[in-house]
Amino acid sequence: ARALLETLAQRSLEYNDEFSPAFEGFFAPARAVLQALANPARSGTRDVAQGFRLAHEGLRDTWHAEEHAAAEQHASGLRALQFAEQRHQLARQVARELARLPGMAALQRPLQRFLLKTWPLVIAQAELADAGARVDPGGYRAVASDLVWCAQPGPGAIDPARLAPLLTVLPAAVREGLSLIGQGSAVAEPALALLAERQAELARLREVLRGRGFDLTQRDPLYQEFLKAWTAQEDPRWRETVELTPEQQQARSRLAARIVEELRREQGMS
């Protein structure tokens, strides 16, 4: 009995407020044990000494389990903080690397901010979780490069052979990446809006070119000539913006149609 009471007294000194939830969590099992000891018939033992010994052992086991759980929770919290710090440091490094991608500096601010602020966290999360087992786990560095490429006006941005497959996979890749850091699609609005714009632009180009006998692949010699003519004749201002105005979009469509007609005449096509 004395050992039990001494243990209770010693552990109670760890708490400053007897009305705090922490103290109640400590004392609740002790109260239940003391109440049971006060009623030997209820506790199931007639040997008082044995009852105190068992009660003492039971409380120590309970406290030990609670301490172990608290220590594990504390260690888990420390690991989470360490991981967050590592991710932050790696994301800063990744952002510096992405900033050097050709065309990044010319992007509009919302898309640039997404690629240099949010997306590095995705890349860092994937790479830390992968622990260096693969190069570019999840392909999220490649996603950043592809988004920058898609944002460039000019012949590259209307290259169906390269653009069409990217428009198929990039929206899902962006959403998947954001899910790694607990973010939803709203954060990716600049990127998703760009891809939607490129999808509409590609549809318009296909409508123009298909009606004039192009197969829209790099294997078509006429298509190669089309890209060369486009590069020479496009308005330089189109390369300086990502979100084209309706007037610029119409001008691009007219230029595409004119180039197609010129090529058809040169080839003697009706």
PDB file of C-alpha atoms in Angstrom:
ATOM      1  CA  ALA A   1       0.000   0.000   0.000  1.00  0.00           C
ATOM      2  CA  ARG A   2       2.821   2.365   0.903  1.00  0.00           C
ATOM      3  CA  ALA A   3       4.569   1.730  -2.436  1.00  0.00           C
ATOM      4  CA  LEU A   4       1.363   2.518  -4.299  1.00  0.00           C
ATOM      5  CA  LEU A   5       0.758   5.716  -2.371  1.00  0.00           C
ATOM      6  CA  GLU A   6       4.387   6.834  -2.760  1.00  0.00           C
ATOM      7  CA  THR A   7       4.202   6.266  -6.504  1.00  0.00           C
ATOM      8  CA  LEU A   8       0.947   8.218  -6.730  1.00  0.00           C
ATOM      9  CA  ALA A   9       2.411  11.092  -4.709  1.00  0.00           C
ATOM     10  CA  GLN A  10       5.597  11.186  -6.764  1.00  0.00           C
ATOM     11  CA  ARG A  11       3.802  11.211 -10.110  1.00  0.00           C
ATOM     12  CA  SER A  12       1.314  13.832  -8.935  1.00  0.00           C
ATOM     13  CA  LEU A  13       4.224  16.269  -8.477  1.00  0.00           C
ATOM     14  CA  GLU A  14       4.594  16.378 -12.283  1.00  0.00           C
ATOM     15  CA  TYR A  15       1.340  18.357 -12.524  1.00  0.00           C
ATOM     16  CA  ASN A  16       0.836  21.949 -11.425  1.00  0.00           C
ATOM     17  CA  ASP A  17      -2.940  22.131 -11.779  1.00  0.00           C
ATOM     18  CA  GLU A  18      -5.156  19.490 -10.240  1.00  0.00           C
ATOM     19  CA  PHE A  19      -8.046  20.681 -12.406  1.00  0.00           C
ATOM     20  CA  SER A  20      -6.169  20.402 -15.709  1.00  0.00           C
ATOM     21  CA  PRO A  21      -7.108  17.728 -18.289  1.00  0.00           C
ATOM     22  CA  ALA A  22      -3.587  16.318 -18.007  1.00  0.00           C
ATOM     23  CA  PHE A  23      -3.934  15.749 -14.269  1.00  0.00           C
ATOM     24  CA  GLU A  24      -7.359  14.217 -14.736  1.00  0.00           C
ATOM     25  CA  GLY A  25      -5.891  11.862 -17.342  1.00  0.00           C
ATOM     26  CA  PHE A  26      -3.288  10.779 -14.788  1.00  0.00           C
ATOM     27  CA  PHE A  27      -5.607  10.484 -11.816  1.00  0.00           C
ATOM     28  CA  ALA A  28      -8.655   8.870 -13.446  1.00  0.00           C
ATOM     29  CA  PRO A  29      -7.189   5.322 -13.530  1.00  0.00           C
ATOM     30  CA  ALA A  30      -5.721   5.839 -10.033  1.00  0.00           C
ATOM     31  CA  ARG A  31      -9.133   6.874  -8.725  1.00  0.00           C
ATOM     32  CA  ALA A  32     -10.710   3.758 -10.219  1.00  0.00           C
ATOM     33  CA  VAL A  33      -8.036   1.548  -8.597  1.00  0.00           C
ATOM     34  CA  LEU A  34      -8.426   3.193  -5.186  1.00  0.00           C
ATOM     35  CA  GLN A  35     -12.188   2.835  -5.335  1.00  0.00           C
ATOM     36  CA  ALA A  36     -11.792  -0.842  -6.164  1.00  0.00           C
ATOM     37  CA  LEU A  37      -9.352  -1.345  -3.279  1.00  0.00           C
ATOM     38  CA  ALA A  38     -11.825   0.302  -0.936  1.00  0.00           C
ATOM     39  CA  ASN A  39     -14.288  -2.461  -1.856  1.00  0.00           C
ATOM     40  CA  PRO A  40     -12.386  -5.790  -1.692  1.00  0.00           C
ATOM     41  CA  ALA A  41     -15.435  -7.796  -2.685  1.00  0.00           C
ATOM     42  CA  ARG A  42     -15.780  -5.708  -5.854  1.00  0.00           C
ATOM     43  CA  SER A  43     -12.070  -5.974  -6.665  1.00  0.00           C
ATOM     44  CA  GLY A  44     -12.249  -9.775  -6.652  1.00  0.00           C
ATOM     45  CA  THR A  45      -9.498 -10.417  -4.122  1.00  0.00           C
ATOM     46  CA  ARG A  46      -9.576 -11.083  -0.383  1.00  0.00           C
ATOM     47  CA  ASP A  47      -5.796 -10.656   0.046  1.00  0.00           C
ATOM     48  CA  VAL A  48      -5.363  -6.921   0.727  1.00  0.00           C
ATOM     49  CA  ALA A  49      -1.587  -6.930   0.197  1.00  0.00           C
ATOM     50  CA  GLN A  50      -1.956  -8.771  -3.064  1.00  0.00           C
ATOM     51  CA  GLY A  51      -4.667  -6.344  -4.126  1.00  0.00           C
ATOM     52  CA  PHE A  52      -2.414  -3.344  -3.558  1.00  0.00           C
ATOM     53  CA  ARG A  53       0.473  -5.053  -5.364  1.00  0.00           C
ATOM     54  CA  LEU A  54      -1.658  -5.876  -8.389  1.00  0.00           C
ATOM     55  CA  ALA A  55      -3.124  -2.390  -8.401  1.00  0.00           C
ATOM     56  CA  HIS A  56       0.343  -0.890  -8.262  1.00  0.00           C
ATOM     57  CA  GLU A  57       1.569  -3.047 -11.153  1.00  0.00           C
ATOM     58  CA  GLY A  58      -1.535  -2.303 -13.186  1.00  0.00           C
ATOM     59  CA  LEU A  59      -1.142   1.447 -12.765  1.00  0.00           C
ATOM     60  CA  ARG A  60       2.543   1.295 -13.669  1.00  0.00           C
ATOM     61  CA  ASP A  61       1.702  -0.657 -16.824  1.00  0.00           C
ATOM     62  CA  THR A  62      -0.970   1.891 -17.726  1.00  0.00           C
ATOM     63  CA  TRP A  63       1.338   4.817 -17.162  1.00  0.00           C
ATOM     64  CA  HIS A  64       4.155   3.117 -19.055  1.00  0.00           C
ATOM     65  CA  ALA A  65       1.873   2.578 -22.055  1.00  0.00           C
ATOM     66  CA  GLU A  66       0.737   6.207 -21.915  1.00  0.00           C
ATOM     67  CA  GLU A  67       4.314   7.440 -21.688  1.00  0.00           C
ATOM     68  CA  HIS A  68       5.328   5.253 -24.611  1.00  0.00           C
ATOM     69  CA  ALA A  69       2.426   6.584 -26.695  1.00  0.00           C
ATOM     70  CA  ALA A  70       3.272  10.177 -25.752  1.00  0.00           C
ATOM     71  CA  ALA A  71       6.947   9.636 -26.611  1.00  0.00           C
ATOM     72  CA  GLU A  72       6.025   8.126 -29.969  1.00  0.00           C
ATOM     73  CA  GLN A  73       3.667  11.023 -30.673  1.00  0.00           C
ATOM     74  CA  HIS A  74       6.429  13.478 -29.807  1.00  0.00           C
ATOM     75  CA  ALA A  75       8.927  11.627 -32.009  1.00  0.00           C
ATOM     76  CA  SER A  76       6.411  11.530 -34.836  1.00  0.00           C
ATOM     77  CA  GLY A  77       5.908  15.267 -34.512  1.00  0.00           C
ATOM     78  CA  LEU A  78       9.657  15.839 -34.636  1.00  0.00           C
ATOM     79  CA  ARG A  79       9.963  13.658 -37.726  1.00  0.00           C
ATOM     80  CA  ALA A  80       7.175  15.621 -39.382  1.00  0.00           C
ATOM     81  CA  LEU A  81       8.908  18.909 -38.552  1.00  0.00           C
ATOM     82  CA  GLN A  82      12.226  17.606 -39.866  1.00  0.00           C
ATOM     83  CA  PHE A  83      10.580  16.388 -43.064  1.00  0.00           C
ATOM     84  CA  ALA A  84       8.831  19.737 -43.527  1.00  0.00           C
ATOM     85  CA  GLU A  85      12.137  21.571 -43.100  1.00  0.00           C
ATOM     86  CA  GLN A  86      13.890  19.238 -45.551  1.00  0.00           C
ATOM     87  CA  ARG A  87      11.062  19.697 -48.027  1.00  0.00           C
ATOM     88  CA  HIS A  88      11.253  23.467 -47.669  1.00  0.00           C
ATOM     89  CA  GLN A  89      15.003  23.499 -48.281  1.00  0.00           C
ATOM     90  CA  LEU A  90      14.767  21.144 -51.258  1.00  0.00           C
ATOM     91  CA  ALA A  91      11.846  23.109 -52.719  1.00  0.00           C
ATOM     92  CA  ARG A  92      13.938  26.287 -52.625  1.00  0.00           C
ATOM     93  CA  GLN A  93      16.698  24.511 -54.522  1.00  0.00           C
ATOM     94  CA  VAL A  94      14.210  23.127 -57.046  1.00  0.00           C
ATOM     95  CA  ALA A  95      12.703  26.593 -57.558  1.00  0.00           C
ATOM     96  CA  ARG A  96      16.122  27.975 -58.407  1.00  0.00           C
ATOM     97  CA  GLU A  97      16.597  25.192 -60.948  1.00  0.00           C
ATOM     98  CA  LEU A  98      13.170  25.716 -62.516  1.00  0.00           C
ATOM     99  CA  ALA A  99      13.788  29.451 -62.746  1.00  0.00           C
ATOM    100  CA  ARG A 100      16.585  28.677 -65.202  1.00  0.00           C
ATOM    101  CA  LEU A 101      14.302  26.815 -67.621  1.00  0.00           C
ATOM    102  CA  PRO A 102      14.213  28.507 -71.045  1.00  0.00           C
ATOM    103  CA  GLY A 103      11.066  30.592 -71.288  1.00  0.00           C
ATOM    104  CA  MET A 104      10.310  30.669 -67.556  1.00  0.00           C
ATOM    105  CA  ALA A 105      11.119  34.372 -67.195  1.00  0.00           C
ATOM    106  CA  ALA A 106       8.642  35.288 -69.945  1.00  0.00           C
ATOM    107  CA  LEU A 107       5.675  33.538 -68.358  1.00  0.00           C
ATOM    108  CA  GLN A 108       2.794  35.523 -66.957  1.00  0.00           C
ATOM    109  CA  ARG A 109       3.046  36.028 -63.211  1.00  0.00           C
ATOM    110  CA  PRO A 110       0.255  33.660 -62.067  1.00  0.00           C
ATOM    111  CA  LEU A 111       1.690  30.708 -63.977  1.00  0.00           C
ATOM    112  CA  GLN A 112       5.248  31.625 -63.047  1.00  0.00           C
ATOM    113  CA  ARG A 113       4.275  31.887 -59.374  1.00  0.00           C
ATOM    114  CA  PHE A 114       2.606  28.478 -59.531  1.00  0.00           C
ATOM    115  CA  LEU A 115       5.675  26.873 -61.098  1.00  0.00           C
ATOM    116  CA  LEU A 116       8.196  28.545 -58.790  1.00  0.00           C
ATOM    117  CA  LYS A 117       6.259  28.589 -55.498  1.00  0.00           C
ATOM    118  CA  THR A 118       3.805  25.696 -55.421  1.00  0.00           C
ATOM    119  CA  TRP A 119       5.192  23.149 -57.864  1.00  0.00           C
ATOM    120  CA  PRO A 120       8.662  22.921 -56.236  1.00  0.00           C
ATOM    121  CA  LEU A 121       6.926  21.627 -53.096  1.00  0.00           C
ATOM    122  CA  VAL A 122       5.389  18.842 -55.193  1.00  0.00           C
ATOM    123  CA  ILE A 123       8.768  17.901 -56.646  1.00  0.00           C
ATOM    124  CA  ALA A 124      10.442  18.033 -53.223  1.00  0.00           C
ATOM    125  CA  GLN A 125       7.698  15.931 -51.627  1.00  0.00           C
ATOM    126  CA  ALA A 126       8.019  13.256 -54.306  1.00  0.00           C
ATOM    127  CA  GLU A 127      11.813  13.170 -54.204  1.00  0.00           C
ATOM    128  CA  LEU A 128      12.074  13.011 -50.411  1.00  0.00           C
ATOM    129  CA  ALA A 129       9.462  10.276 -50.229  1.00  0.00           C
ATOM    130  CA  ASP A 130      11.323   8.339 -52.934  1.00  0.00           C
ATOM    131  CA  ALA A 131      14.632   8.731 -51.049  1.00  0.00           C
ATOM    132  CA  GLY A 132      16.645   8.999 -54.255  1.00  0.00           C
ATOM    133  CA  ALA A 133      15.551   5.644 -55.636  1.00  0.00           C
ATOM    134  CA  ARG A 134      14.550   7.137 -59.009  1.00  0.00           C
ATOM    135  CA  VAL A 135      15.340  10.125 -61.181  1.00  0.00           C
ATOM    136  CA  ASP A 136      12.399  12.539 -61.154  1.00  0.00           C
ATOM    137  CA  PRO A 137       9.931  10.321 -59.264  1.00  0.00           C
ATOM    138  CA  GLY A 138       6.427  10.915 -60.551  1.00  0.00           C
ATOM    139  CA  GLY A 139       7.809  12.865 -63.512  1.00  0.00           C
ATOM    140  CA  TYR A 140       7.007  16.182 -61.830  1.00  0.00           C
ATOM    141  CA  ARG A 141      10.143  17.959 -63.061  1.00  0.00           C
ATOM    142  CA  ALA A 142       9.157  16.951 -66.588  1.00  0.00           C
ATOM    143  CA  VAL A 143       5.662  18.329 -65.939  1.00  0.00           C
ATOM    144  CA  ALA A 144       7.190  21.731 -65.119  1.00  0.00           C
ATOM    145  CA  SER A 145       9.246  21.712 -68.318  1.00  0.00           C
ATOM    146  CA  ASP A 146       6.240  20.691 -70.384  1.00  0.00           C
ATOM    147  CA  LEU A 147       4.087  23.433 -68.900  1.00  0.00           C
ATOM    148  CA  VAL A 148       6.713  26.040 -69.711  1.00  0.00           C
ATOM    149  CA  TRP A 149       6.914  24.721 -73.266  1.00  0.00           C
ATOM    150  CA  CYS A 150       3.130  24.785 -73.633  1.00  0.00           C
ATOM    151  CA  ALA A 151       3.097  28.401 -72.498  1.00  0.00           C
ATOM    152  CA  GLN A 152       5.389  29.566 -75.287  1.00  0.00           C
ATOM    153  CA  PRO A 153       3.573  31.223 -78.215  1.00  0.00           C
ATOM    154  CA  GLY A 154       4.867  30.507 -81.693  1.00  0.00           C
ATOM    155  CA  PRO A 155       5.335  27.379 -83.795  1.00  0.00           C
ATOM    156  CA  GLY A 156       6.082  25.165 -80.817  1.00  0.00           C
ATOM    157  CA  ALA A 157       2.777  25.994 -79.197  1.00  0.00           C
ATOM    158  CA  ILE A 158       0.852  24.920 -82.306  1.00  0.00           C
ATOM    159  CA  ASP A 159       2.809  21.697 -82.917  1.00  0.00           C
ATOM    160  CA  PRO A 160       0.024  19.101 -82.724  1.00  0.00           C
ATOM    161  CA  ALA A 161       2.445  16.167 -82.811  1.00  0.00           C
ATOM    162  CA  ARG A 162       3.929  17.237 -79.486  1.00  0.00           C
ATOM    163  CA  LEU A 163       1.120  19.254 -77.972  1.00  0.00           C
ATOM    164  CA  ALA A 164      -1.751  16.767 -78.284  1.00  0.00           C
ATOM    165  CA  PRO A 165      -0.193  14.022 -76.091  1.00  0.00           C
ATOM    166  CA  LEU A 166       0.776  16.579 -73.455  1.00  0.00           C
ATOM    167  CA  LEU A 167      -2.752  17.933 -73.257  1.00  0.00           C
ATOM    168  CA  THR A 168      -3.933  14.384 -72.598  1.00  0.00           C
ATOM    169  CA  VAL A 169      -1.693  13.731 -69.593  1.00  0.00           C
ATOM    170  CA  LEU A 170      -0.731  17.082 -68.064  1.00  0.00           C
ATOM    171  CA  PRO A 171      -4.024  18.048 -66.355  1.00  0.00           C
ATOM    172  CA  ALA A 172      -4.139  14.746 -64.461  1.00  0.00           C
ATOM    173  CA  ALA A 173      -0.422  14.968 -63.643  1.00  0.00           C
ATOM    174  CA  VAL A 174      -0.878  18.455 -62.194  1.00  0.00           C
ATOM    175  CA  ARG A 175      -3.797  17.360 -60.010  1.00  0.00           C
ATOM    176  CA  GLU A 176      -1.959  14.227 -58.895  1.00  0.00           C
ATOM    177  CA  GLY A 177       1.096  16.239 -57.917  1.00  0.00           C
ATOM    178  CA  LEU A 178      -0.916  18.724 -55.894  1.00  0.00           C
ATOM    179  CA  SER A 179      -2.597  15.887 -54.009  1.00  0.00           C
ATOM    180  CA  LEU A 180       0.846  14.950 -52.629  1.00  0.00           C
ATOM    181  CA  ILE A 181       0.962  18.230 -50.705  1.00  0.00           C
ATOM    182  CA  GLY A 182      -2.720  18.312 -49.809  1.00  0.00           C
ATOM    183  CA  GLN A 183      -3.701  20.942 -52.352  1.00  0.00           C
ATOM    184  CA  GLY A 184      -6.684  20.959 -54.700  1.00  0.00           C
ATOM    185  CA  SER A 185      -7.135  21.940 -58.322  1.00  0.00           C
ATOM    186  CA  ALA A 186      -7.943  25.561 -57.464  1.00  0.00           C
ATOM    187  CA  VAL A 187      -4.264  26.174 -56.740  1.00  0.00           C
ATOM    188  CA  ALA A 188      -3.399  25.021 -60.269  1.00  0.00           C
ATOM    189  CA  GLU A 189      -5.850  27.337 -62.028  1.00  0.00           C
ATOM    190  CA  PRO A 190      -3.087  29.170 -63.983  1.00  0.00           C
ATOM    191  CA  ALA A 191      -1.705  25.890 -65.327  1.00  0.00           C
ATOM    192  CA  LEU A 192      -5.076  24.300 -66.034  1.00  0.00           C
ATOM    193  CA  ALA A 193      -6.330  27.470 -67.732  1.00  0.00           C
ATOM    194  CA  LEU A 194      -3.262  27.447 -69.974  1.00  0.00           C
ATOM    195  CA  LEU A 195      -3.861  23.824 -70.943  1.00  0.00           C
ATOM    196  CA  ALA A 196      -7.536  24.508 -71.664  1.00  0.00           C
ATOM    197  CA  GLU A 197      -6.536  27.450 -73.865  1.00  0.00           C
ATOM    198  CA  ARG A 198      -4.031  25.322 -75.737  1.00  0.00           C
ATOM    199  CA  GLN A 199      -6.644  22.591 -76.170  1.00  0.00           C
ATOM    200  CA  ALA A 200      -9.049  25.075 -77.767  1.00  0.00           C
ATOM    201  CA  GLU A 201      -6.300  26.492 -79.946  1.00  0.00           C
ATOM    202  CA  LEU A 202      -5.274  23.027 -81.100  1.00  0.00           C
ATOM    203  CA  ALA A 203      -8.875  22.207 -81.979  1.00  0.00           C
ATOM    204  CA  ARG A 204      -9.103  25.349 -84.101  1.00  0.00           C
ATOM    205  CA  LEU A 205      -5.844  24.540 -85.871  1.00  0.00           C
ATOM    206  CA  ARG A 206      -6.929  20.995 -86.575  1.00  0.00           C
ATOM    207  CA  GLU A 207     -10.145  22.248 -88.095  1.00  0.00           C
ATOM    208  CA  VAL A 208      -8.217  24.543 -90.434  1.00  0.00           C
ATOM    209  CA  LEU A 209      -5.519  22.082 -91.433  1.00  0.00           C
ATOM    210  CA  ARG A 210      -7.556  18.922 -91.751  1.00  0.00           C
ATOM    211  CA  GLY A 211      -9.903  20.638 -94.140  1.00  0.00           C
ATOM    212  CA  ARG A 212      -6.914  21.312 -96.381  1.00  0.00           C
ATOM    213  CA  GLY A 213      -5.324  17.910 -96.559  1.00  0.00           C
ATOM    214  CA  PHE A 214      -2.733  17.975 -93.728  1.00  0.00           C
ATOM    215  CA  ASP A 215      -2.274  14.885 -91.582  1.00  0.00           C
ATOM    216  CA  LEU A 216      -0.948  16.982 -88.643  1.00  0.00           C
ATOM    217  CA  THR A 217       2.184  14.922 -88.073  1.00  0.00           C
ATOM    218  CA  GLN A 218       5.856  15.693 -88.361  1.00  0.00           C
ATOM    219  CA  ARG A 219       6.048  13.078 -91.135  1.00  0.00           C
ATOM    220  CA  ASP A 220       4.029  15.299 -93.470  1.00  0.00           C
ATOM    221  CA  PRO A 221       6.498  17.367 -95.568  1.00  0.00           C
ATOM    222  CA  LEU A 222       3.813  20.019 -96.014  1.00  0.00           C
ATOM    223  CA  TYR A 223       3.479  20.339 -92.280  1.00  0.00           C
ATOM    224  CA  GLN A 224       7.222  20.928 -91.984  1.00  0.00           C
ATOM    225  CA  GLU A 225       6.899  23.695 -94.567  1.00  0.00           C
ATOM    226  CA  PHE A 226       3.957  25.098 -92.662  1.00  0.00           C
ATOM    227  CA  LEU A 227       6.024  25.427 -89.477  1.00  0.00           C
ATOM    228  CA  LYS A 228       8.861  27.139 -91.345  1.00  0.00           C
ATOM    229  CA  ALA A 229       6.463  29.637 -92.924  1.00  0.00           C
ATOM    230  CA  TRP A 230       4.732  30.227 -89.599  1.00  0.00           C
ATOM    231  CA  THR A 231       8.030  30.987 -87.877  1.00  0.00           C
ATOM    232  CA  ALA A 232       8.876  33.538 -90.551  1.00  0.00           C
ATOM    233  CA  GLN A 233       5.483  35.267 -90.666  1.00  0.00           C
ATOM    234  CA  GLU A 234       4.062  35.196 -87.151  1.00  0.00           C
ATOM    235  CA  ASP A 235       3.642  38.422 -85.219  1.00  0.00           C
ATOM    236  CA  PRO A 236       6.559  38.688 -82.719  1.00  0.00           C
ATOM    237  CA  ARG A 237       4.147  40.008 -80.102  1.00  0.00           C
ATOM    238  CA  TRP A 238       2.509  36.559 -79.975  1.00  0.00           C
ATOM    239  CA  ARG A 239       5.714  35.214 -78.452  1.00  0.00           C
ATOM    240  CA  GLU A 240       5.599  37.747 -75.640  1.00  0.00           C
ATOM    241  CA  THR A 241       2.280  36.718 -74.161  1.00  0.00           C
ATOM    242  CA  VAL A 242       0.633  33.529 -73.013  1.00  0.00           C
ATOM    243  CA  GLU A 243      -3.007  34.614 -72.904  1.00  0.00           C
ATOM    244  CA  LEU A 244      -3.725  35.785 -76.432  1.00  0.00           C
ATOM    245  CA  THR A 245      -6.542  38.229 -77.014  1.00  0.00           C
ATOM    246  CA  PRO A 246      -9.489  37.134 -79.190  1.00  0.00           C
ATOM    247  CA  GLU A 247      -8.134  39.407 -81.938  1.00  0.00           C
ATOM    248  CA  GLN A 248      -4.715  37.729 -81.734  1.00  0.00           C
ATOM    249  CA  GLN A 249      -6.314  34.285 -81.823  1.00  0.00           C
ATOM    250  CA  GLN A 250      -8.266  35.226 -84.943  1.00  0.00           C
ATOM    251  CA  ALA A 251      -5.117  36.657 -86.520  1.00  0.00           C
ATOM    252  CA  ARG A 252      -3.268  33.394 -85.846  1.00  0.00           C
ATOM    253  CA  SER A 253      -6.076  31.409 -87.442  1.00  0.00           C
ATOM    254  CA  ARG A 254      -6.067  33.674 -90.506  1.00  0.00           C
ATOM    255  CA  LEU A 255      -2.304  33.335 -90.819  1.00  0.00           C
ATOM    256  CA  ALA A 256      -2.542  29.542 -90.591  1.00  0.00           C
ATOM    257  CA  ALA A 257      -5.216  29.480 -93.290  1.00  0.00           C
ATOM    258  CA  ARG A 258      -3.216  31.794 -95.548  1.00  0.00           C
ATOM    259  CA  ILE A 259      -0.041  29.756 -95.208  1.00  0.00           C
ATOM    260  CA  VAL A 260      -1.950  26.569 -95.973  1.00  0.00           C
ATOM    261  CA  GLU A 261      -3.423  28.093 -99.118  1.00  0.00           C
ATOM    262  CA  GLU A 262      -0.002  29.310-100.258  1.00  0.00           C
ATOM    263  CA  LEU A 263       1.507  25.873 -99.732  1.00  0.00           C
ATOM    264  CA  ARG A 264      -1.346  24.223-101.600  1.00  0.00           C
ATOM    265  CA  ARG A 265      -0.834  26.534-104.554  1.00  0.00           C
ATOM    266  CA  GLU A 266       2.893  25.866-104.549  1.00  0.00           C
ATOM    267  CA  GLN A 267       2.236  22.142-104.557  1.00  0.00           C
ATOM    268  CA  GLY A 268      -0.364  22.453-107.299  1.00  0.00           C
ATOM    269  CA  MET A 269      -3.081  21.147-104.993  1.00  0.00           C
ATOM    270  CA  SER A 270      -6.674  22.107-105.713  1.00  0.00           C
TER     271      SER A 270
END
